[in-house]
Coordinates of C-alpha atoms in Angstrom, one line a residue:
M1 CA 0.0 0.0 0.0
T2 CA 1.5 3.3 -1.1
V3 CA 0.6 6.3 1.1
T4 CA 1.4 9.8 0.0
S5 CA 1.9 12.9 2.1
I6 CA -1.3 14.2 0.5
D7 CA -3.2 11.2 1.8
V8 CA -1.8 11.8 5.3
L9 CA -2.7 15.5 5.2
D10 CA -6.2 14.8 4.0
S11 CA -6.6 12.3 6.9
V12 CA -5.4 14.9 9.5
V13 CA -7.9 17.3 8.1
D14 CA -10.7 14.7 8.5
I15 CA -9.8 13.9 12.1
T16 CA -9.5 17.6 13.2
A17 CA -12.7 18.5 11.5
Q18 CA -14.6 16.6 14.2
T19 CA -15.9 18.4 17.3
E20 CA -16.9 15.6 19.6
S21 CA -14.9 12.9 21.3
D22 CA -16.8 9.9 19.8
T23 CA -16.8 11.2 16.2
I24 CA -13.0 11.8 16.4
S25 CA -12.6 8.1 17.4
E26 CA -14.7 7.0 14.4
S27 CA -12.7 9.3 12.1
L28 CA -9.5 7.8 13.4
I29 CA -10.7 4.3 12.7
T30 CA -11.7 5.2 9.1
T31 CA -8.3 6.8 8.5
V32 CA -6.3 3.8 9.8
L33 CA -8.3 1.5 7.7
Q34 CA -7.8 3.6 4.6
L35 CA -4.0 4.3 5.0
T36 CA -2.7 1.1 6.5
P37 CA -3.1 -2.7 6.0
A38 CA -5.2 -2.9 9.2
N39 CA -8.4 -4.7 8.6
Q40 CA -10.0 -4.2 12.0
V41 CA -9.6 -1.3 14.5
L42 CA -10.9 -0.6 18.0
V43 CA -10.7 2.4 20.2
L44 CA -11.1 1.5 23.9
D45 CA -11.3 3.6 27.1
Y46 CA -9.0 2.3 29.9
N47 CA -9.8 2.7 33.6
A48 CA -7.7 0.5 36.0
E49 CA -10.3 1.0 38.8
A50 CA -13.4 0.0 36.7
S51 CA -14.8 -3.4 35.8
P52 CA -14.2 -4.1 33.0
E53 CA -11.0 -2.2 32.6
F54 CA -11.4 -1.7 28.9
M55 CA -14.6 -0.4 27.3
V56 CA -15.1 -0.2 23.5
V57 CA -15.7 3.5 22.4
A58 CA -15.7 2.9 18.7
C59 CA -14.9 -0.1 16.4
S60 CA -14.8 -1.2 12.8
D61 CA -16.2 -4.7 13.7
I62 CA -18.9 -4.8 16.4
F63 CA -18.3 -8.4 17.1
L64 CA -14.4 -8.4 17.2
F65 CA -13.9 -7.6 20.9
E66 CA -16.2 -10.3 22.2
E67 CA -15.1 -13.0 19.8
E68 CA -11.3 -12.5 20.4
K69 CA -11.5 -10.9 23.9
D70 CA -8.7 -12.9 25.6
A71 CA -6.1 -12.3 22.8
I72 CA -7.0 -8.6 22.5
E73 CA -7.0 -8.0 26.3
R74 CA -3.6 -9.6 26.6
V75 CA -2.1 -7.1 24.1
L76 CA -4.0 -4.2 25.7
R77 CA -2.7 -5.1 29.2
N78 CA 0.9 -5.4 27.9
C79 CA 0.5 -2.0 26.3
V80 CA -0.7 -0.4 29.5
I81 CA 2.0 -2.1 31.6
T82 CA 4.8 -1.0 29.4
G83 CA 3.3 2.3 28.5
E84 CA 4.5 1.8 24.9
N85 CA 3.3 0.3 21.6
V86 CA 2.9 -3.4 21.6
V87 CA 3.1 -5.5 18.5
E88 CA 2.3 -9.3 18.7
F89 CA 1.7 -12.0 16.1
S90 CA -1.3 -14.3 16.5
K91 CA -0.5 -17.8 15.4
D92 CA -4.2 -18.7 15.6
D93 CA -5.1 -16.7 12.5
N94 CA -1.7 -15.4 11.2
Q95 CA -2.5 -11.8 12.1
S96 CA -0.4 -9.0 13.5
L97 CA -1.9 -7.3 16.6
L98 CA -0.9 -3.7 17.6
A99 CA -1.9 -1.6 20.6
V100 CA -1.0 2.1 21.0
P101 CA -1.5 3.9 24.3
I102 CA -3.4 7.2 24.4
R103 CA -2.5 9.7 27.2
Y104 CA -4.4 12.8 28.4
G105 CA -5.8 14.3 31.5
E106 CA -4.1 16.2 34.4
N107 CA -1.4 13.5 35.0
N108 CA -1.0 12.5 31.3
E109 CA -1.9 8.9 32.2
I110 CA -3.1 6.3 29.8
H111 CA -6.9 6.7 29.4
A112 CA -7.4 4.8 26.1
V113 CA -5.8 2.4 23.7
V114 CA -6.0 2.1 19.9
F115 CA -6.0 -1.6 18.8
C116 CA -5.4 -2.7 15.2
K117 CA -5.4 -6.1 13.5
A118 CA -3.8 -6.8 10.1
D119 CA -2.4 -9.5 7.9
E120 CA 1.1 -8.0 8.3
L121 CA 2.4 -4.7 9.7
K122 CA 5.8 -3.4 8.7
G123 CA 7.9 -0.9 10.7
D124 CA 6.8 2.2 8.7
E125 CA 3.2 1.1 8.9
V126 CA 3.4 0.8 12.7
Q127 CA 5.0 4.3 12.8
L128 CA 2.1 5.7 10.6
I129 CA -0.5 4.3 12.9
E130 CA 1.4 5.6 16.0
G131 CA 1.6 9.0 14.3
L132 CA -2.2 9.1 13.6
A133 CA -2.8 8.0 17.2
R134 CA -0.7 10.9 18.5
I135 CA -2.7 13.3 16.4
Y136 CA -5.8 11.8 17.8
E137 CA -4.4 12.0 21.3
N138 CA -3.5 15.7 21.0
Y139 CA -6.8 16.6 19.5
Q140 CA -8.6 14.7 22.3
K141 CA -6.8 16.9 24.8
I142 CA -8.3 20.0 23.1
I143 CA -11.8 18.5 23.0
S144 CA -11.5 17.4 26.6
A145 CA -10.6 21.0 27.7
S146 CA -13.7 22.3 25.9
E147 CA -15.9 19.8 27.8
R148 CA -15.0 21.3 31.2
D149 CA -16.7 24.0 33.1
G150 CA -14.4 27.0 33.5
L151 CA -15.1 27.7 37.2
T152 CA -15.2 24.2 38.7
G153 CA -13.4 21.9 36.2
L154 CA -16.3 19.5 36.2
Y155 CA -17.8 18.3 32.9
N156 CA -20.2 20.9 31.4
R157 CA -23.7 20.8 30.1
K158 CA -22.5 20.4 26.5
V159 CA -21.5 16.8 27.1
L160 CA -24.0 15.6 29.7
T161 CA -26.4 13.7 27.4
T162 CA -23.5 12.6 25.2
K163 CA -21.8 11.0 28.2
I164 CA -24.9 9.0 29.2
D165 CA -25.7 7.9 25.7
L166 CA -22.1 6.9 25.1
L167 CA -22.2 4.9 28.3
L168 CA -25.3 3.1 27.1
D169 CA -24.0 2.6 23.6
R170 CA -20.8 0.9 24.8
F171 CA -22.8 -1.8 26.6
L172 CA -24.8 -2.3 23.4
I173 CA -21.6 -2.5 21.3
Q174 CA -20.1 -5.1 23.7
G175 CA -23.3 -7.1 23.7
T176 CA -23.8 -7.1 27.4
S177 CA -26.4 -5.6 29.7
I178 CA -25.7 -2.5 31.7
T179 CA -24.7 -4.7 34.6
D180 CA -24.4 -8.4 35.1
D181 CA -25.9 -8.1 38.6
P182 CA -29.6 -7.2 38.5
T183 CA -29.3 -5.5 41.9
H184 CA -26.7 -3.1 40.6
H185 CA -27.6 0.0 38.5
H186 CA -26.0 3.1 37.2
W187 CA -27.7 6.1 38.8
V188 CA -28.3 9.7 37.7
C189 CA -28.6 12.3 40.4
I190 CA -29.5 16.0 39.8
F191 CA -29.3 18.6 42.5
D192 CA -29.2 22.3 42.9
I193 CA -28.5 24.7 45.8
D194 CA -31.5 25.8 47.8
H195 CA -32.3 29.5 47.4
F196 CA -29.1 30.2 45.7
K197 CA -30.4 33.4 44.1
Q198 CA -30.8 34.8 47.6
I199 CA -27.1 34.1 48.3
N200 CA -26.1 36.0 45.1
D201 CA -28.5 38.9 45.8
A202 CA -27.4 39.3 49.4
L203 CA -23.7 38.6 49.3
G204 CA -22.8 39.1 45.6
H205 CA -21.8 36.7 42.7
V206 CA -18.2 36.4 43.8
F207 CA -19.3 34.9 47.1
G208 CA -21.8 32.8 45.2
D209 CA -18.9 31.4 43.1
E210 CA -17.1 30.5 46.4
V211 CA -20.1 28.5 47.5
I212 CA -20.2 26.7 44.1
L213 CA -16.5 25.9 44.5
L214 CA -17.0 24.5 48.0
I215 CA -19.9 22.3 46.8
T216 CA -17.7 21.1 43.9
A217 CA -14.9 20.2 46.4
M218 CA -17.4 18.2 48.5
M219 CA -18.7 16.4 45.4
K220 CA -15.2 15.2 44.6
Q221 CA -14.7 14.0 48.1
S222 CA -18.1 12.3 48.5
F223 CA -18.5 10.5 45.2
D224 CA -16.4 7.7 43.8
D225 CA -13.6 8.2 41.2
E226 CA -15.7 6.1 38.8
D227 CA -18.6 8.5 39.1
I228 CA -18.9 11.3 36.5
L229 CA -19.5 14.8 37.8
F230 CA -21.1 17.7 35.9
R231 CA -21.9 21.3 36.5
Y232 CA -25.1 21.7 34.4
G233 CA -25.2 25.4 34.8
G234 CA -25.5 28.0 37.5
D235 CA -26.1 26.2 40.8
E236 CA -27.3 23.0 39.1
F237 CA -25.2 19.8 39.1
V238 CA -25.5 16.2 37.8
V239 CA -23.7 13.0 38.9
I240 CA -23.7 9.7 37.0
M241 CA -22.9 7.1 39.6
H242 CA -21.2 3.8 38.8
P243 CA -23.2 0.5 39.1
Q244 CA -24.1 -0.3 42.7
P245 CA -27.1 -1.4 44.8
R246 CA -29.8 1.1 45.7
E247 CA -28.8 1.0 49.4
E248 CA -25.2 1.9 48.6
M249 CA -26.2 4.7 46.3
E250 CA -28.7 6.1 48.8
K251 CA -26.1 6.1 51.6
T252 CA -23.7 8.1 49.5
V253 CA -26.2 10.8 48.5
R254 CA -27.6 11.1 52.0
D255 CA -24.1 11.4 53.4
F256 CA -23.4 14.1 50.8
L257 CA -26.4 16.1 51.9
V258 CA -25.3 15.9 55.5
T259 CA -21.8 17.0 54.5
V260 CA -23.2 20.0 52.6
N261 CA -25.3 20.9 55.7
Q262 CA -22.4 20.7 58.1
R263 CA -20.0 22.9 56.1
D264 CA -19.2 26.4 57.4
Y265 CA -20.1 28.9 54.7
G266 CA -19.2 32.0 56.6
Q267 CA -21.7 34.9 55.8
A268 CA -24.0 32.5 53.9
K269 CA -24.7 30.6 57.1
D270 CA -26.9 27.6 56.3
V271 CA -26.6 26.2 52.8
S272 CA -28.5 23.1 51.7
I273 CA -29.3 21.2 48.4
S274 CA -32.2 19.4 47.0
M275 CA -31.6 16.2 44.9
G276 CA -33.5 13.9 42.6
A277 CA -32.2 10.4 41.7
A278 CA -33.2 7.8 39.1
S279 CA -31.7 4.5 38.0
I280 CA -30.4 3.7 34.5
N281 CA -31.7 0.3 33.4
D282 CA -31.9 -1.8 30.2
Q283 CA -35.4 -0.6 29.5
E284 CA -34.6 3.1 29.4
L285 CA -31.7 3.4 27.0
N286 CA -32.1 7.1 26.4
A287 CA -30.3 9.9 28.2
I288 CA -33.1 12.5 27.8
T289 CA -35.6 10.1 29.4
V290 CA -33.3 9.2 32.3
L291 CA -32.5 12.9 33.0
G292 CA -36.2 13.6 32.9
F293 CA -36.9 11.0 35.6
A294 CA -34.2 12.5 37.9
D295 CA -35.5 16.0 37.2
Q296 CA -39.1 15.0 38.2
A297 CA -37.7 13.6 41.4
L298 CA -35.8 16.8 42.1
Y299 CA -39.0 18.9 41.6
K300 CA -40.7 16.7 44.2
A301 CA -37.9 17.1 46.7
K302 CA -38.3 20.9 46.4
Q303 CA -42.1 20.6 46.8
K304 CA -41.6 18.6 50.0
G305 CA -39.5 21.3 51.6
R306 CA -36.0 21.1 50.0
N307 CA -32.8 19.9 51.8
Q308 CA -33.6 16.3 50.9
V309 CA -33.3 13.7 48.1
A310 CA -36.2 12.1 46.3
F311 CA -36.1 8.9 44.3
Y312 CA -38.0 8.5 41.0
E313 CA -38.7 4.8 41.5
D314 CA -40.2 5.5 45.0
L315 CA -42.4 8.3 43.6
I316 CA -43.7 6.0 40.9
A317 CA -44.4 3.2 43.3
S318 CA -46.3 5.5 45.7
G319 CA -48.4 7.0 42.9
E320 CA -47.0 10.6 43.5
L321 CA -45.7 10.5 39.9
Q322 CA -47.0 9.0 36.8
S323 CA -44.6 7.2 34.4
L324 CA -43.1 9.6 32.0
V325 CA -43.6 8.6 28.3
P326 CA -41.7 11.1 26.1
E327 CA -43.4 11.9 22.9
D328 CA -40.3 13.2 21.1
D329 CA -36.7 14.0 21.6
V330 CA -37.1 17.5 23.0
E331 CA -34.8 18.1 25.9
L332 CA -36.5 18.2 29.3
F333 CA -34.4 21.0 30.8

């Protein structure tokens, strides 16, 4: 395969024309398939604390990971352990296997791996794939920065539904349910600061920002590293919690409410929050719907006096809420 500098330049243009993390991954896959002998390509997120450690973000073959999981994970783990490219030869099907680490984040740690499979990979072809992966890595850093809230550093509103839908899509791609344990669910929690406008009006927006930053610090301390934290806007926040039983989730959010109550806010005196929570299950594979459930629960928490958490499932069971059946894709916020 003869690759010209024009081919490479066109591919760089294609990759950097994308504006979202998942579309960049898809563009990278297309580029690698076009410019190299690779016949199958995967992009996988890596999290050493999660289970599973590797999650498919995008792929050229939807069945590849499950069909050859052991061989692929061996190469991926070797890549993560060494922190470098890993090239292996599979005797089972006479194919070359390549894994390239992708680093970004505050500590420049490995957060993803690009995996390729080909009949044969020569040295210059491996270098080309690595070069494309570096372009991908650098551009992901730019996109990642644009997904963060300027004040708190949490994910911003722009990527909230994308993160939930991507989470759900990954499980569909890998052919598994959201969790193998029926008692464990992902959870979405929405909360805002009670009477925050009064704090801003009485003490000024600079003081209000200080309260926002204190709440953010408490979120980072209270929730697990696997949980995804968002500032939705103003004094509104969202947490996507990792799979866990209802009891564990409820203890975490109630402890968080207590932590917020007990904090010293100086002139603001008492600060509290109201929260709504809903589970993500296999029947509700839509981010807008799930967020709508949690938002309805938040509204009920405010109706009942604020400074508390309400659970969507409980409200449905008690008849206080009717099941939400969305008629279209209009956002509920």
